[in-house]
Short mmCIF file of N, CA, C and O in Angstrom, two decimals:
data_model
loop_
_atom_site.label_atom_id
_atom_site.label_comp_id
_atom_site.label_asym_id
_atom_site.label_seq_id
_atom_site.Cartn_x
_atom_site.Cartn_y
_atom_site.Cartn_z
N UNK A 195 -15.23 14.56 5.26
CA UNK A 195 -13.84 14.96 5.16
C UNK A 195 -13.62 15.66 3.81
O UNK A 195 -13.84 15.07 2.76
N UNK A 196 -13.18 16.90 3.87
CA UNK A 196 -12.93 17.65 2.64
C UNK A 196 -11.61 17.19 2.04
O UNK A 196 -10.59 17.10 2.73
N UNK A 197 -11.63 16.91 0.75
CA UNK A 197 -10.41 16.52 0.05
C UNK A 197 -10.26 17.38 -1.20
O UNK A 197 -11.24 17.60 -1.92
N UNK A 198 -9.04 17.81 -1.43
CA UNK A 198 -8.74 18.65 -2.58
C UNK A 198 -7.58 18.03 -3.34
O UNK A 198 -6.60 17.59 -2.72
N UNK A 199 -7.67 18.03 -4.66
CA UNK A 199 -6.61 17.43 -5.47
C UNK A 199 -6.33 18.32 -6.67
O UNK A 199 -7.20 18.48 -7.53
N UNK A 200 -5.12 18.88 -6.70
CA UNK A 200 -4.73 19.76 -7.79
C UNK A 200 -4.17 18.97 -8.96
O UNK A 200 -3.61 17.89 -8.79
N UNK A 201 -4.29 19.57 -10.13
CA UNK A 201 -3.68 19.01 -11.34
C UNK A 201 -3.47 20.14 -12.33
O UNK A 201 -3.99 21.24 -12.15
N UNK A 202 -2.69 19.84 -13.37
CA UNK A 202 -2.51 20.81 -14.45
C UNK A 202 -1.21 21.56 -14.45
O UNK A 202 -0.94 22.35 -15.36
N UNK A 203 -0.37 21.34 -13.43
CA UNK A 203 0.91 22.02 -13.43
C UNK A 203 1.80 21.51 -14.54
O UNK A 203 1.52 20.50 -15.20
N UNK A 204 2.90 22.21 -14.74
CA UNK A 204 3.84 21.79 -15.77
C UNK A 204 4.89 22.85 -16.01
O UNK A 204 5.05 23.77 -15.19
N UNK A 205 5.59 22.70 -17.11
CA UNK A 205 6.66 23.63 -17.47
C UNK A 205 6.30 24.37 -18.73
O UNK A 205 5.87 23.76 -19.72
N UNK A 206 6.47 25.68 -18.69
CA UNK A 206 6.19 26.52 -19.86
C UNK A 206 7.28 27.57 -19.97
O UNK A 206 8.03 27.81 -19.03
N UNK A 207 7.33 28.21 -21.11
CA UNK A 207 8.25 29.32 -21.31
C UNK A 207 7.57 30.63 -20.95
O UNK A 207 6.34 30.72 -20.87
N UNK A 208 8.40 31.63 -20.74
CA UNK A 208 7.89 32.97 -20.44
C UNK A 208 6.87 33.39 -21.49
O UNK A 208 7.08 33.22 -22.69
N UNK A 209 5.75 33.92 -20.98
CA UNK A 209 4.68 34.34 -21.86
C UNK A 209 3.64 33.27 -22.11
O UNK A 209 2.59 33.54 -22.70
N UNK A 210 3.91 32.07 -21.65
CA UNK A 210 2.99 30.97 -21.88
C UNK A 210 1.82 30.96 -20.91
O UNK A 210 1.69 31.83 -20.05
N UNK A 211 0.97 29.95 -21.06
CA UNK A 211 -0.24 29.82 -20.26
C UNK A 211 -0.37 28.42 -19.69
O UNK A 211 0.12 27.46 -20.28
N UNK A 212 -1.03 28.33 -18.57
CA UNK A 212 -1.36 27.05 -17.95
C UNK A 212 -2.69 27.19 -17.25
O UNK A 212 -3.06 28.28 -16.79
N UNK A 213 -3.40 26.07 -17.15
CA UNK A 213 -4.64 26.06 -16.41
C UNK A 213 -4.56 24.99 -15.34
O UNK A 213 -4.33 23.82 -15.64
N UNK A 214 -4.75 25.39 -14.11
CA UNK A 214 -4.74 24.47 -12.98
C UNK A 214 -6.17 24.10 -12.60
O UNK A 214 -7.08 24.93 -12.71
N UNK A 215 -6.33 22.88 -12.13
CA UNK A 215 -7.62 22.41 -11.65
C UNK A 215 -7.48 21.90 -10.23
O UNK A 215 -6.42 21.41 -9.84
N UNK A 216 -8.55 22.01 -9.49
CA UNK A 216 -8.59 21.49 -8.12
C UNK A 216 -9.93 20.80 -7.93
O UNK A 216 -10.97 21.46 -7.86
N UNK A 217 -9.90 19.48 -7.89
CA UNK A 217 -11.12 18.71 -7.69
C UNK A 217 -11.42 18.62 -6.20
O UNK A 217 -10.56 18.19 -5.42
N UNK A 218 -12.60 19.02 -5.84
CA UNK A 218 -12.99 19.05 -4.43
C UNK A 218 -14.06 18.00 -4.15
O UNK A 218 -14.95 17.76 -4.97
N UNK A 219 -13.95 17.39 -2.99
CA UNK A 219 -14.97 16.42 -2.59
C UNK A 219 -15.16 16.49 -1.09
O UNK A 219 -14.28 16.95 -0.36
N UNK A 220 -16.31 16.07 -0.66
CA UNK A 220 -16.57 15.96 0.77
C UNK A 220 -17.00 17.23 1.47
O UNK A 220 -17.19 17.22 2.69
N UNK A 221 -17.16 18.32 0.72
CA UNK A 221 -17.60 19.52 1.42
C UNK A 221 -19.03 19.86 1.02
O UNK A 221 -19.41 19.72 -0.14
N UNK A 222 -19.78 20.27 2.01
CA UNK A 222 -21.18 20.61 1.80
C UNK A 222 -21.47 22.01 2.33
O UNK A 222 -22.58 22.31 2.73
N UNK A 223 -20.45 22.86 2.32
CA UNK A 223 -20.65 24.20 2.85
C UNK A 223 -21.57 24.99 1.96
O UNK A 223 -21.39 25.04 0.75
N UNK A 224 -22.52 25.65 2.56
CA UNK A 224 -23.36 26.55 1.78
C UNK A 224 -22.61 27.85 1.50
O UNK A 224 -22.75 28.43 0.45
N UNK A 225 -21.85 28.25 2.47
CA UNK A 225 -21.03 29.46 2.34
C UNK A 225 -19.57 29.05 2.47
O UNK A 225 -19.20 28.38 3.44
N UNK A 226 -18.78 29.42 1.50
CA UNK A 226 -17.41 28.90 1.47
C UNK A 226 -16.44 29.89 0.85
O UNK A 226 -16.83 30.81 0.13
N UNK A 227 -15.19 29.66 1.16
CA UNK A 227 -14.05 30.32 0.52
C UNK A 227 -13.23 29.25 -0.18
O UNK A 227 -12.95 28.20 0.42
N UNK A 228 -12.87 29.53 -1.40
CA UNK A 228 -11.95 28.67 -2.15
C UNK A 228 -10.84 29.55 -2.70
O UNK A 228 -11.08 30.70 -3.06
N UNK A 229 -9.64 29.00 -2.74
CA UNK A 229 -8.55 29.84 -3.22
C UNK A 229 -7.32 29.07 -3.64
O UNK A 229 -7.26 27.85 -3.51
N UNK A 230 -6.39 29.82 -4.17
CA UNK A 230 -5.09 29.29 -4.57
C UNK A 230 -4.00 30.09 -3.87
O UNK A 230 -4.08 31.32 -3.78
N UNK A 231 -3.00 29.39 -3.37
CA UNK A 231 -1.81 30.05 -2.91
C UNK A 231 -0.60 29.34 -3.49
O UNK A 231 -0.72 28.23 -4.02
N UNK A 232 0.54 29.98 -3.43
CA UNK A 232 1.75 29.38 -4.00
C UNK A 232 2.93 29.55 -3.06
O UNK A 232 2.98 30.48 -2.25
N UNK A 233 3.85 28.64 -3.21
CA UNK A 233 5.05 28.64 -2.38
C UNK A 233 6.24 28.30 -3.26
O UNK A 233 6.28 27.22 -3.88
N UNK A 234 7.18 29.21 -3.32
CA UNK A 234 8.41 28.97 -4.08
C UNK A 234 9.57 28.81 -3.10
O UNK A 234 9.56 29.43 -2.03
N UNK A 235 10.56 28.01 -3.44
CA UNK A 235 11.71 27.83 -2.55
C UNK A 235 12.37 29.17 -2.22
O UNK A 235 12.64 29.98 -3.10
N UNK A 236 12.57 29.42 -0.94
CA UNK A 236 13.24 30.64 -0.52
C UNK A 236 12.37 31.87 -0.52
O UNK A 236 12.84 32.97 -0.23
N UNK A 237 11.09 31.69 -0.85
CA UNK A 237 10.17 32.83 -0.88
C UNK A 237 9.03 32.60 0.09
O UNK A 237 8.71 31.47 0.45
N UNK A 238 8.40 33.71 0.46
CA UNK A 238 7.24 33.59 1.34
C UNK A 238 6.05 33.04 0.59
O UNK A 238 5.90 33.23 -0.62
N UNK A 239 5.22 32.37 1.32
CA UNK A 239 3.96 31.89 0.77
C UNK A 239 3.14 33.09 0.30
O UNK A 239 3.11 34.14 0.94
N UNK A 240 2.49 32.94 -0.84
CA UNK A 240 1.71 34.05 -1.40
C UNK A 240 0.28 33.61 -1.69
O UNK A 240 0.05 32.61 -2.38
N UNK A 241 -0.67 34.37 -1.19
CA UNK A 241 -2.07 34.14 -1.52
C UNK A 241 -2.29 34.67 -2.93
O UNK A 241 -2.06 35.85 -3.19
N UNK A 242 -2.75 33.83 -3.83
CA UNK A 242 -2.86 34.19 -5.24
C UNK A 242 -4.25 34.72 -5.60
O UNK A 242 -4.38 35.79 -6.18
N UNK A 243 -5.29 33.96 -5.25
CA UNK A 243 -6.64 34.35 -5.65
C UNK A 243 -7.67 33.59 -4.83
O UNK A 243 -7.40 32.48 -4.38
N UNK A 244 -8.82 34.20 -4.65
CA UNK A 244 -9.92 33.54 -3.94
C UNK A 244 -11.23 33.77 -4.67
O UNK A 244 -11.39 34.73 -5.43
N UNK A 245 -12.18 32.88 -4.38
CA UNK A 245 -13.55 33.00 -4.86
C UNK A 245 -14.46 32.46 -3.77
O UNK A 245 -14.07 31.55 -3.03
N UNK A 246 -15.64 33.03 -3.67
CA UNK A 246 -16.56 32.54 -2.62
C UNK A 246 -17.90 32.17 -3.22
O UNK A 246 -18.09 32.20 -4.44
N UNK A 247 -18.84 31.80 -2.35
CA UNK A 247 -20.15 31.38 -2.83
C UNK A 247 -20.93 32.53 -3.46
O UNK A 247 -21.91 32.29 -4.16
N UNK A 248 -20.52 33.76 -3.18
CA UNK A 248 -21.15 34.91 -3.84
C UNK A 248 -20.52 35.20 -5.20
O UNK A 248 -20.92 36.14 -5.87
N UNK A 249 -19.52 34.39 -5.54
CA UNK A 249 -18.75 34.57 -6.77
C UNK A 249 -17.90 35.83 -6.75
O UNK A 249 -17.54 36.35 -7.81
N UNK A 250 -17.57 36.28 -5.57
CA UNK A 250 -16.64 37.40 -5.43
C UNK A 250 -15.22 36.86 -5.61
O UNK A 250 -14.83 35.90 -4.96
N UNK A 251 -14.48 37.49 -6.49
CA UNK A 251 -13.10 37.06 -6.72
C UNK A 251 -12.13 38.16 -6.28
O UNK A 251 -12.42 39.35 -6.41
N UNK A 252 -11.00 37.74 -5.76
CA UNK A 252 -9.97 38.67 -5.33
C UNK A 252 -8.62 38.10 -5.75
O UNK A 252 -8.40 36.89 -5.66
N UNK A 253 -7.73 39.00 -6.17
CA UNK A 253 -6.44 38.57 -6.67
C UNK A 253 -5.30 39.34 -6.00
O UNK A 253 -5.45 40.51 -5.63
N UNK A 254 -4.16 38.67 -5.91
CA UNK A 254 -2.95 39.37 -5.51
C UNK A 254 -2.58 40.35 -6.62
O UNK A 254 -2.82 40.09 -7.80
N UNK A 255 -1.98 41.47 -6.24
CA UNK A 255 -1.59 42.46 -7.23
C UNK A 255 -0.65 41.86 -8.27
O UNK A 255 -0.67 42.25 -9.44
N UNK A 256 0.15 40.91 -7.85
CA UNK A 256 1.16 40.33 -8.74
C UNK A 256 0.56 39.52 -9.89
O UNK A 256 1.25 39.24 -10.87
N UNK A 257 -0.71 39.13 -9.76
CA UNK A 257 -1.32 38.30 -10.81
C UNK A 257 -2.54 38.93 -11.46
O UNK A 257 -3.11 38.36 -12.40
N UNK A 258 -2.95 40.08 -10.99
CA UNK A 258 -4.13 40.74 -11.56
C UNK A 258 -3.96 40.97 -13.04
O UNK A 258 -2.91 41.41 -13.50
N UNK A 259 -4.99 40.64 -13.78
CA UNK A 259 -4.96 40.81 -15.22
C UNK A 259 -4.33 39.65 -15.96
O UNK A 259 -4.44 39.57 -17.18
N UNK A 260 -3.70 38.74 -15.23
CA UNK A 260 -3.05 37.58 -15.87
C UNK A 260 -3.68 36.26 -15.44
O UNK A 260 -3.70 35.31 -16.21
N UNK A 261 -4.17 36.20 -14.22
CA UNK A 261 -4.75 34.97 -13.69
C UNK A 261 -6.26 35.15 -13.52
O UNK A 261 -6.73 36.25 -13.19
N UNK A 262 -6.98 34.07 -13.71
CA UNK A 262 -8.43 34.08 -13.50
C UNK A 262 -8.83 32.85 -12.69
O UNK A 262 -8.53 31.73 -13.08
N UNK A 263 -9.51 33.10 -11.58
CA UNK A 263 -10.02 32.00 -10.76
C UNK A 263 -11.48 31.80 -11.09
O UNK A 263 -12.23 32.76 -11.32
N UNK A 264 -11.89 30.53 -11.14
CA UNK A 264 -13.28 30.24 -11.43
C UNK A 264 -13.67 28.93 -10.78
O UNK A 264 -12.81 28.14 -10.39
N UNK A 265 -14.98 28.70 -10.71
CA UNK A 265 -15.50 27.52 -10.05
C UNK A 265 -16.61 26.92 -10.88
O UNK A 265 -17.52 27.63 -11.31
N UNK A 266 -16.52 25.64 -11.10
CA UNK A 266 -17.60 24.90 -11.76
C UNK A 266 -18.29 24.08 -10.68
O UNK A 266 -17.80 23.03 -10.27
N UNK A 267 -19.42 24.58 -10.20
CA UNK A 267 -20.12 23.90 -9.11
C UNK A 267 -20.62 22.51 -9.51
O UNK A 267 -20.64 21.59 -8.69
N UNK A 268 -21.00 22.37 -10.74
CA UNK A 268 -21.52 21.07 -11.19
C UNK A 268 -20.43 20.00 -11.13
O UNK A 268 -20.72 18.82 -10.88
N UNK A 269 -19.19 20.41 -11.35
CA UNK A 269 -18.08 19.47 -11.33
C UNK A 269 -17.30 19.51 -10.02
O UNK A 269 -16.33 18.77 -9.86
N UNK A 270 -17.71 20.40 -9.11
CA UNK A 270 -16.96 20.58 -7.86
C UNK A 270 -15.48 20.80 -8.13
O UNK A 270 -14.61 20.19 -7.49
N UNK A 271 -15.21 21.64 -9.09
CA UNK A 271 -13.83 21.86 -9.50
C UNK A 271 -13.51 23.35 -9.54
O UNK A 271 -14.27 24.14 -10.10
N UNK A 272 -12.40 23.68 -8.93
CA UNK A 272 -11.87 25.04 -8.92
C UNK A 272 -10.77 25.14 -9.96
O UNK A 272 -10.00 24.20 -10.14
N UNK A 273 -10.72 26.27 -10.65
CA UNK A 273 -9.74 26.45 -11.69
C UNK A 273 -8.91 27.71 -11.45
O UNK A 273 -9.36 28.65 -10.79
N UNK A 274 -7.71 27.68 -12.01
CA UNK A 274 -6.89 28.88 -12.05
C UNK A 274 -6.28 28.95 -13.45
O UNK A 274 -5.39 28.16 -13.79
N UNK A 275 -6.79 29.86 -14.24
CA UNK A 275 -6.26 30.06 -15.58
C UNK A 275 -5.16 31.10 -15.49
O UNK A 275 -5.39 32.22 -15.03
N UNK A 276 -3.96 30.72 -15.95
CA UNK A 276 -2.80 31.59 -15.83
C UNK A 276 -2.26 31.91 -17.22
O UNK A 276 -2.07 31.00 -18.03
N UNK A 277 -2.02 33.17 -17.48
CA UNK A 277 -1.48 33.57 -18.77
C UNK A 277 -0.34 34.55 -18.56
O UNK A 277 -0.14 35.07 -17.46
N UNK A 278 0.40 34.80 -19.63
CA UNK A 278 1.54 35.72 -19.59
C UNK A 278 2.46 35.38 -18.40
O UNK A 278 2.86 36.26 -17.62
N UNK A 279 2.78 34.12 -18.30
CA UNK A 279 3.58 33.64 -17.17
C UNK A 279 5.02 34.11 -17.28
O UNK A 279 5.57 34.28 -18.39
N UNK A 280 5.63 34.31 -16.12
CA UNK A 280 7.03 34.72 -16.03
C UNK A 280 7.74 33.80 -15.04
O UNK A 280 7.09 33.10 -14.26
N UNK A 281 9.07 33.81 -15.05
CA UNK A 281 9.80 32.96 -14.09
C UNK A 281 9.41 33.25 -12.63
O UNK A 281 9.52 32.35 -11.79
N UNK A 282 8.96 34.47 -12.35
CA UNK A 282 8.54 34.81 -10.99
C UNK A 282 7.29 34.04 -10.56
O UNK A 282 6.96 34.00 -9.38
N UNK A 283 6.60 33.45 -11.49
CA UNK A 283 5.41 32.65 -11.17
C UNK A 283 5.76 31.21 -10.84
O UNK A 283 4.87 30.42 -10.46
N UNK A 284 7.01 30.84 -10.99
CA UNK A 284 7.43 29.47 -10.67
C UNK A 284 7.23 29.19 -9.19
O UNK A 284 7.72 29.93 -8.33
N UNK A 285 6.48 28.14 -8.89
CA UNK A 285 6.16 27.81 -7.50
C UNK A 285 5.34 26.53 -7.48
O UNK A 285 4.87 26.05 -8.51
N UNK A 286 5.17 26.01 -6.28
CA UNK A 286 4.17 24.96 -6.06
C UNK A 286 2.86 25.68 -5.77
O UNK A 286 2.80 26.57 -4.93
N UNK A 287 1.82 25.28 -6.49
CA UNK A 287 0.52 25.91 -6.34
C UNK A 287 -0.42 24.97 -5.59
O UNK A 287 -0.53 23.79 -5.94
N UNK A 288 -1.10 25.53 -4.61
CA UNK A 288 -2.01 24.75 -3.78
C UNK A 288 -3.41 25.37 -3.82
O UNK A 288 -3.54 26.59 -3.83
N UNK A 289 -4.42 24.52 -3.81
CA UNK A 289 -5.76 25.05 -3.61
C UNK A 289 -6.15 24.85 -2.14
O UNK A 289 -5.62 23.96 -1.46
N UNK A 290 -7.03 25.69 -1.68
CA UNK A 290 -7.43 25.66 -0.28
C UNK A 290 -8.92 25.99 -0.19
O UNK A 290 -9.48 26.66 -1.06
N UNK A 291 -9.53 25.54 0.90
CA UNK A 291 -10.97 25.74 1.05
C UNK A 291 -11.35 25.74 2.53
O UNK A 291 -10.64 25.19 3.37
N UNK A 292 -12.46 26.37 2.81
CA UNK A 292 -13.03 26.31 4.15
C UNK A 292 -14.41 26.95 4.14
O UNK A 292 -14.79 27.63 3.18
N UNK A 293 -15.12 26.72 5.21
CA UNK A 293 -16.43 27.33 5.36
C UNK A 293 -16.26 28.83 5.60
O UNK A 293 -15.25 29.27 6.15
N UNK A 294 -17.26 29.58 5.19
CA UNK A 294 -17.24 31.03 5.37
C UNK A 294 -18.52 31.46 6.08
O UNK A 294 -19.52 30.74 6.06
N UNK A 295 -18.50 32.61 6.71
CA UNK A 295 -19.72 33.11 7.35
C UNK A 295 -20.76 33.47 6.31
O UNK A 295 -20.42 33.72 5.16
N UNK A 296 -22.03 33.50 6.67
CA UNK A 296 -23.08 33.76 5.69
C UNK A 296 -23.12 35.19 5.16
O UNK A 296 -23.68 35.44 4.11
N UNK A 297 -22.52 36.12 5.91
CA UNK A 297 -22.57 37.51 5.45
C UNK A 297 -21.67 37.71 4.26
O UNK A 297 -20.54 37.22 4.23
N UNK A 298 -22.14 38.45 3.31
CA UNK A 298 -21.33 38.77 2.13
C UNK A 298 -20.25 39.76 2.52
O UNK A 298 -20.51 40.77 3.18
N UNK A 299 -19.01 39.47 2.07
CA UNK A 299 -17.89 40.35 2.39
C UNK A 299 -16.89 40.29 1.26
O UNK A 299 -16.39 39.22 0.93
N UNK A 300 -16.59 41.42 0.68
CA UNK A 300 -15.75 41.44 -0.51
C UNK A 300 -14.36 40.88 -0.27
O UNK A 300 -13.79 40.24 -1.15
N UNK A 301 -13.77 41.11 0.86
CA UNK A 301 -12.38 40.76 1.07
C UNK A 301 -12.15 39.66 2.09
O UNK A 301 -11.01 39.32 2.39
N UNK A 302 -13.21 39.08 2.59
CA UNK A 302 -13.08 38.12 3.68
C UNK A 302 -12.21 36.93 3.27
O UNK A 302 -11.26 36.57 3.96
N UNK A 303 -12.54 36.31 2.16
CA UNK A 303 -11.85 35.08 1.78
C UNK A 303 -10.36 35.33 1.50
O UNK A 303 -9.51 34.54 1.91
N UNK A 304 -10.05 36.43 0.83
CA UNK A 304 -8.65 36.68 0.55
C UNK A 304 -7.89 36.95 1.84
O UNK A 304 -6.75 36.49 2.01
N UNK A 305 -8.52 37.66 2.76
CA UNK A 305 -7.86 37.93 4.03
C UNK A 305 -7.59 36.64 4.79
O UNK A 305 -6.51 36.46 5.39
N UNK A 306 -8.53 35.73 4.75
CA UNK A 306 -8.35 34.46 5.45
C UNK A 306 -7.25 33.63 4.79
O UNK A 306 -6.42 33.03 5.45
N UNK A 307 -7.25 33.61 3.45
CA UNK A 307 -6.20 32.88 2.75
C UNK A 307 -4.84 33.52 3.03
O UNK A 307 -3.85 32.82 3.22
N UNK A 308 -4.81 34.84 3.06
CA UNK A 308 -3.56 35.56 3.31
C UNK A 308 -2.99 35.18 4.67
O UNK A 308 -1.78 35.05 4.84
N UNK A 309 -3.89 34.99 5.63
CA UNK A 309 -3.45 34.61 6.98
C UNK A 309 -3.24 33.11 7.11
O UNK A 309 -2.95 32.62 8.19
N UNK A 310 -3.40 32.39 6.02
CA UNK A 310 -3.20 30.93 6.02
C UNK A 310 -4.19 30.26 6.97
O UNK A 310 -3.83 29.34 7.71
N UNK A 311 -5.42 30.68 6.91
CA UNK A 311 -6.44 30.15 7.80
C UNK A 311 -7.53 29.37 7.09
O UNK A 311 -8.56 29.07 7.69
N UNK A 312 -7.34 29.05 5.82
CA UNK A 312 -8.24 28.10 5.17
C UNK A 312 -7.73 26.71 5.53
O UNK A 312 -6.61 26.35 5.20
N UNK A 313 -8.54 25.94 6.20
CA UNK A 313 -8.05 24.72 6.86
C UNK A 313 -7.87 23.51 5.95
O UNK A 313 -7.22 22.55 6.35
N UNK A 314 -8.46 23.54 4.78
CA UNK A 314 -8.33 22.40 3.89
C UNK A 314 -7.48 22.78 2.68
O UNK A 314 -7.66 23.86 2.11
N UNK A 315 -6.57 21.92 2.33
CA UNK A 315 -5.69 22.21 1.20
C UNK A 315 -5.26 20.93 0.53
O UNK A 315 -5.28 19.86 1.15
N UNK A 316 -4.86 21.06 -0.74
CA UNK A 316 -4.40 19.89 -1.47
C UNK A 316 -2.90 19.70 -1.34
O UNK A 316 -2.24 20.38 -0.56
N UNK A 317 -2.38 18.78 -2.14
CA UNK A 317 -0.97 18.43 -2.08
C UNK A 317 -0.11 19.32 -2.96
O UNK A 317 1.12 19.30 -2.84
N UNK A 318 -0.73 20.06 -3.84
CA UNK A 318 0.01 21.00 -4.67
C UNK A 318 0.34 20.46 -6.04
O UNK A 318 0.39 19.25 -6.27
N UNK A 319 0.57 21.38 -6.95
CA UNK A 319 1.02 21.04 -8.30
C UNK A 319 2.08 22.06 -8.70
O UNK A 319 1.93 23.25 -8.46
N UNK A 320 3.15 21.56 -9.30
CA UNK A 320 4.30 22.41 -9.61
C UNK A 320 4.11 23.15 -10.93
O UNK A 320 3.74 22.55 -11.95
N UNK A 321 4.41 24.44 -10.90
CA UNK A 321 4.43 25.26 -12.10
C UNK A 321 5.84 25.82 -12.25
O UNK A 321 6.38 26.43 -11.32
N UNK A 322 6.43 25.57 -13.40
CA UNK A 322 7.78 26.06 -13.67
C UNK A 322 7.79 26.86 -14.96
O UNK A 322 7.31 26.38 -15.99
N UNK A 323 8.31 28.07 -14.87
CA UNK A 323 8.34 28.95 -16.03
C UNK A 323 9.79 29.30 -16.33
O UNK A 323 10.51 29.82 -15.48
N UNK A 324 10.22 29.00 -17.53
CA UNK A 324 11.60 29.25 -17.92
C UNK A 324 11.67 30.50 -18.81
O UNK A 324 10.74 30.81 -19.54
N UNK A 325 12.81 31.15 -18.74
CA UNK A 325 12.99 32.39 -19.53
C UNK A 325 13.52 32.07 -20.92
O UNK A 325 13.92 30.95 -21.22
#
């Protein structure tokens, strides 16, 4: 059973930084997609960033250059480093994961996350950015 647990959310001012973590357990996929998405009240769910076993990373245009997704395989932990935060980044942030096909594909994981088809997800961690 795959389990994901996010941590690291909090409140910051505009321009600040936060680092989110997602501890993963129970998955033994050789080929996988891992990602972050966010949901703010009254807004559509947004796929934020993905990373796969090939270490291919993909980002939403809204966070490119400000957010960095990374994976520590030794710790089974996914990270999202966020900088230059703005109130528009305020949301509940979730990590998600699922198995991926063995073929390398630059956009596969982001497309799957965008369609909300990564089947495993955590409970979320709140990020609030004040002006």
